[in-house]
Amino acid sequence: MTREKKIGLNFRYARLQTGVQIKKFAESVDDIDVIISNFERGIWVPSFRKFVKWCITLNASLDRIVYGNDYKKMLSLQRACERMKKDKKYQEYIFDTLIKKREEKGLSLSEASKICNISYVTLYRIEQGYNPPSERTLFRLCELYGFEILEAKEV
């Protein structure tokens, strides 16, 4: 994996941690979302000045973005989202684990949906297996529940 891709994924992870959507972030730095997206995917590298501005806006450490290992978590999350689309057993494993983790935290569906800023219906549909979550939603749920998706989980 290229250094640019790692940096982009580290940046995406930091952005998701703040809960800001890509369009809102792009507006806040007077840019367009396609440019941010291309950076996060390692397709394009911004100028140093622009990169520093983005990190400051996110309140993210340059060291963490450039040298951090959050890209590994981001890759695991992306791969889990892709795998859920193809593998029903894996999808059920993730859904069952999310329900278990939510219950361990003592959270109702309503409470969890409010904390994650997703609709109650969306979270209900995810937990019932009607549709896999988006990468952003899965990230937020994993953060809330303290659930780290393991890359090679076989079910």
PDB file of N, CA, C and O in Angstrom, residues 27-59:
ATOM      1  N   GLU A  27     -17.104  22.013   2.739  1.00  0.00           N
ATOM      2  CA  GLU A  27     -17.602  23.389   2.863  1.00  0.00           C
ATOM      3  C   GLU A  27     -16.791  24.175   3.887  1.00  0.00           C
ATOM      4  O   GLU A  27     -16.474  25.344   3.667  1.00  0.00           O
ATOM      5  N   SER A  28     -16.456  23.515   4.990  1.00  0.00           N
ATOM      6  CA  SER A  28     -15.741  24.219   6.067  1.00  0.00           C
ATOM      7  C   SER A  28     -14.314  24.616   5.676  1.00  0.00           C
ATOM      8  O   SER A  28     -13.749  25.520   6.278  1.00  0.00           O
ATOM      9  N   VAL A  29     -13.751  23.944   4.694  1.00  0.00           N
ATOM     10  CA  VAL A  29     -12.392  24.286   4.237  1.00  0.00           C
ATOM     11  C   VAL A  29     -12.396  24.911   2.842  1.00  0.00           C
ATOM     12  O   VAL A  29     -11.364  24.988   2.181  1.00  0.00           O
ATOM     13  N   ASP A  30     -13.577  25.330   2.395  1.00  0.00           N
ATOM     14  CA  ASP A  30     -13.737  25.978   1.080  1.00  0.00           C
ATOM     15  C   ASP A  30     -13.180  25.117  -0.048  1.00  0.00           C
ATOM     16  O   ASP A  30     -12.397  25.573  -0.881  1.00  0.00           O
ATOM     17  N   ASP A  31     -13.580  23.859  -0.042  1.00  0.00           N
ATOM     18  CA  ASP A  31     -13.152  22.926  -1.088  1.00  0.00           C
ATOM     19  C   ASP A  31     -14.370  22.146  -1.553  1.00  0.00           C
ATOM     20  O   ASP A  31     -15.480  22.370  -1.084  1.00  0.00           O
ATOM     21  N   ILE A  32     -14.144  21.203  -2.457  1.00  0.00           N
ATOM     22  CA  ILE A  32     -15.250  20.357  -2.900  1.00  0.00           C
ATOM     23  C   ILE A  32     -15.015  18.929  -2.415  1.00  0.00           C
ATOM     24  O   ILE A  32     -13.871  18.497  -2.257  1.00  0.00           O
ATOM     25  N   ASP A  33     -16.110  18.234  -2.201  1.00  0.00           N
ATOM     26  CA  ASP A  33     -16.031  16.898  -1.606  1.00  0.00           C
ATOM     27  C   ASP A  33     -15.263  15.904  -2.462  1.00  0.00           C
ATOM     28  O   ASP A  33     -14.619  15.003  -1.933  1.00  0.00           O
ATOM     29  N   VAL A  34     -15.269  16.060  -3.762  1.00  0.00           N
ATOM     30  CA  VAL A  34     -14.544  15.137  -4.643  1.00  0.00           C
ATOM     31  C   VAL A  34     -13.041  15.201  -4.365  1.00  0.00           C
ATOM     32  O   VAL A  34     -12.358  14.173  -4.350  1.00  0.00           O
ATOM     33  N   ILE A  35     -12.546  16.390  -4.118  1.00  0.00           N
ATOM     34  CA  ILE A  35     -11.119  16.554  -3.822  1.00  0.00           C
ATOM     35  C   ILE A  35     -10.768  15.849  -2.518  1.00  0.00           C
ATOM     36  O   ILE A  35      -9.776  15.119  -2.431  1.00  0.00           O
ATOM     37  N   ILE A  36     -11.604  16.041  -1.496  1.00  0.00           N
ATOM     38  CA  ILE A  36     -11.376  15.390  -0.199  1.00  0.00           C
ATOM     39  C   ILE A  36     -11.454  13.875  -0.373  1.00  0.00           C
ATOM     40  O   ILE A  36     -10.613  13.129   0.139  1.00  0.00           O
ATOM     41  N   SER A  37     -12.439  13.418  -1.094  1.00  0.00           N
ATOM     42  CA  SER A  37     -12.623  11.981  -1.331  1.00  0.00           C
ATOM     43  C   SER A  37     -11.420  11.386  -2.057  1.00  0.00           C
ATOM     44  O   SER A  37     -10.935  10.310  -1.689  1.00  0.00           O
ATOM     45  N   ASN A  38     -10.943  12.077  -3.070  1.00  0.00           N
ATOM     46  CA  ASN A  38      -9.775  11.587  -3.806  1.00  0.00           C
ATOM     47  C   ASN A  38      -8.541  11.515  -2.911  1.00  0.00           C
ATOM     48  O   ASN A  38      -7.733  10.593  -3.026  1.00  0.00           O
ATOM     49  N   PHE A  39      -8.405  12.470  -2.006  1.00  0.00           N
ATOM     50  CA  PHE A  39      -7.299  12.440  -1.044  1.00  0.00           C
ATOM     51  C   PHE A  39      -7.455  11.239  -0.108  1.00  0.00           C
ATOM     52  O   PHE A  39      -6.497  10.496   0.125  1.00  0.00           O
ATOM     53  N   GLU A  40      -8.651  11.044   0.424  1.00  0.00           N
ATOM     54  CA  GLU A  40      -8.882   9.946   1.360  1.00  0.00           C
ATOM     55  C   GLU A  40      -8.663   8.573   0.715  1.00  0.00           C
ATOM     56  O   GLU A  40      -8.334   7.618   1.396  1.00  0.00           O
ATOM     57  N   ARG A  41      -8.831   8.505  -0.586  1.00  0.00           N
ATOM     58  CA  ARG A  41      -8.615   7.239  -1.300  1.00  0.00           C
ATOM     59  C   ARG A  41      -7.204   7.107  -1.857  1.00  0.00           C
ATOM     60  O   ARG A  41      -6.872   6.120  -2.503  1.00  0.00           O
ATOM     61  N   GLY A  42      -6.357   8.092  -1.605  1.00  0.00           N
ATOM     62  CA  GLY A  42      -4.966   8.028  -2.048  1.00  0.00           C
ATOM     63  C   GLY A  42      -4.774   8.294  -3.517  1.00  0.00           C
ATOM     64  O   GLY A  42      -3.721   7.997  -4.081  1.00  0.00           O
ATOM     65  N   ILE A  43      -5.764   8.915  -4.153  1.00  0.00           N
ATOM     66  CA  ILE A  43      -5.701   9.199  -5.585  1.00  0.00           C
ATOM     67  C   ILE A  43      -5.015  10.530  -5.862  1.00  0.00           C
ATOM     68  O   ILE A  43      -4.373  10.722  -6.882  1.00  0.00           O
ATOM     69  N   TRP A  44      -5.155  11.457  -4.928  1.00  0.00           N
ATOM     70  CA  TRP A  44      -4.641  12.813  -5.111  1.00  0.00           C
ATOM     71  C   TRP A  44      -4.020  13.294  -3.811  1.00  0.00           C
ATOM     72  O   TRP A  44      -4.489  12.938  -2.721  1.00  0.00           O
ATOM     73  N   VAL A  45      -2.975  14.069  -3.904  1.00  0.00           N
ATOM     74  CA  VAL A  45      -2.297  14.601  -2.719  1.00  0.00           C
ATOM     75  C   VAL A  45      -2.419  16.122  -2.736  1.00  0.00           C
ATOM     76  O   VAL A  45      -2.039  16.761  -3.724  1.00  0.00           O
ATOM     77  N   PRO A  46      -2.945  16.712  -1.645  1.00  0.00           N
ATOM     78  CA  PRO A  46      -3.076  18.162  -1.601  1.00  0.00           C
ATOM     79  C   PRO A  46      -1.726  18.840  -1.358  1.00  0.00           C
ATOM     80  O   PRO A  46      -0.758  18.181  -0.961  1.00  0.00           O
ATOM     81  N   SER A  47      -1.699  20.121  -1.563  1.00  0.00           N
ATOM     82  CA  SER A  47      -0.498  20.885  -1.217  1.00  0.00           C
ATOM     83  C   SER A  47      -0.296  20.783   0.292  1.00  0.00           C
ATOM     84  O   SER A  47      -1.238  20.490   1.043  1.00  0.00           O
ATOM     85  N   PHE A  48       0.926  21.036   0.727  1.00  0.00           N
ATOM     86  CA  PHE A  48       1.210  20.976   2.161  1.00  0.00           C
ATOM     87  C   PHE A  48       0.351  21.981   2.919  1.00  0.00           C
ATOM     88  O   PHE A  48      -0.201  21.666   3.976  1.00  0.00           O
ATOM     89  N   ARG A  49       0.216  23.155   2.390  1.00  0.00           N
ATOM     90  CA  ARG A  49      -0.592  24.210   3.035  1.00  0.00           C
ATOM     91  C   ARG A  49      -2.037  23.755   3.204  1.00  0.00           C
ATOM     92  O   ARG A  49      -2.627  23.913   4.270  1.00  0.00           O
ATOM     93  N   LYS A  50      -2.595  23.182   2.150  1.00  0.00           N
ATOM     94  CA  LYS A  50      -3.978  22.704   2.206  1.00  0.00           C
ATOM     95  C   LYS A  50      -4.104  21.550   3.202  1.00  0.00           C
ATOM     96  O   LYS A  50      -5.038  21.493   3.997  1.00  0.00           O
ATOM     97  N   PHE A  51      -3.155  20.646   3.170  1.00  0.00           N
ATOM     98  CA  PHE A  51      -3.154  19.497   4.083  1.00  0.00           C
ATOM     99  C   PHE A  51      -3.130  19.954   5.542  1.00  0.00           C
ATOM    100  O   PHE A  51      -3.889  19.475   6.374  1.00  0.00           O
ATOM    101  N   VAL A  52      -2.270  20.914   5.844  1.00  0.00           N
ATOM    102  CA  VAL A  52      -2.178  21.439   7.210  1.00  0.00           C
ATOM    103  C   VAL A  52      -3.503  22.097   7.606  1.00  0.00           C
ATOM    104  O   VAL A  52      -4.008  21.890   8.710  1.00  0.00           O
ATOM    105  N   LYS A  53      -4.082  22.864   6.709  1.00  0.00           N
ATOM    106  CA  LYS A  53      -5.381  23.515   6.982  1.00  0.00           C
ATOM    107  C   LYS A  53      -6.444  22.470   7.294  1.00  0.00           C
ATOM    108  O   LYS A  53      -7.223  22.620   8.238  1.00  0.00           O
ATOM    109  N   TRP A  54      -6.472  21.394   6.509  1.00  0.00           N
ATOM    110  CA  TRP A  54      -7.471  20.341   6.743  1.00  0.00           C
ATOM    111  C   TRP A  54      -7.259  19.689   8.105  1.00  0.00           C
ATOM    112  O   TRP A  54      -8.217  19.434   8.828  1.00  0.00           O
ATOM    113  N   CYS A  55      -6.015  19.396   8.441  1.00  0.00           N
ATOM    114  CA  CYS A  55      -5.722  18.761   9.739  1.00  0.00           C
ATOM    115  C   CYS A  55      -6.102  19.674  10.894  1.00  0.00           C
ATOM    116  O   CYS A  55      -6.676  19.214  11.892  1.00  0.00           O
ATOM    117  N   ILE A  56      -5.805  20.959  10.759  1.00  0.00           N
ATOM    118  CA  ILE A  56      -6.171  21.918  11.809  1.00  0.00           C
ATOM    119  C   ILE A  56      -7.692  21.984  11.945  1.00  0.00           C
ATOM    120  O   ILE A  56      -8.222  21.982  13.062  1.00  0.00           O
ATOM    121  N   THR A  57      -8.384  22.011  10.832  1.00  0.00           N
ATOM    122  CA  THR A  57      -9.845  22.060  10.859  1.00  0.00           C
ATOM    123  C   THR A  57     -10.428  20.834  11.556  1.00  0.00           C
ATOM    124  O   THR A  57     -11.403  20.934  12.300  1.00  0.00           O
ATOM    125  N   LEU A  58      -9.811  19.678  11.346  1.00  0.00           N
ATOM    126  CA  LEU A  58     -10.264  18.443  12.005  1.00  0.00           C
ATOM    127  C   LEU A  58      -9.761  18.333  13.436  1.00  0.00           C
ATOM    128  O   LEU A  58     -10.179  17.445  14.166  1.00  0.00           O
ATOM    129  N   ASN A  59      -8.824  19.209  13.800  1.00  0.00           N
ATOM    130  CA  ASN A  59      -8.148  19.107  15.096  1.00  0.00           C
ATOM    131  C   ASN A  59      -7.415  17.765  15.192  1.00  0.00           C
ATOM    132  O   ASN A  59      -7.441  17.089  16.217  1.00  0.00           O
TER     133      ASN A  59
END
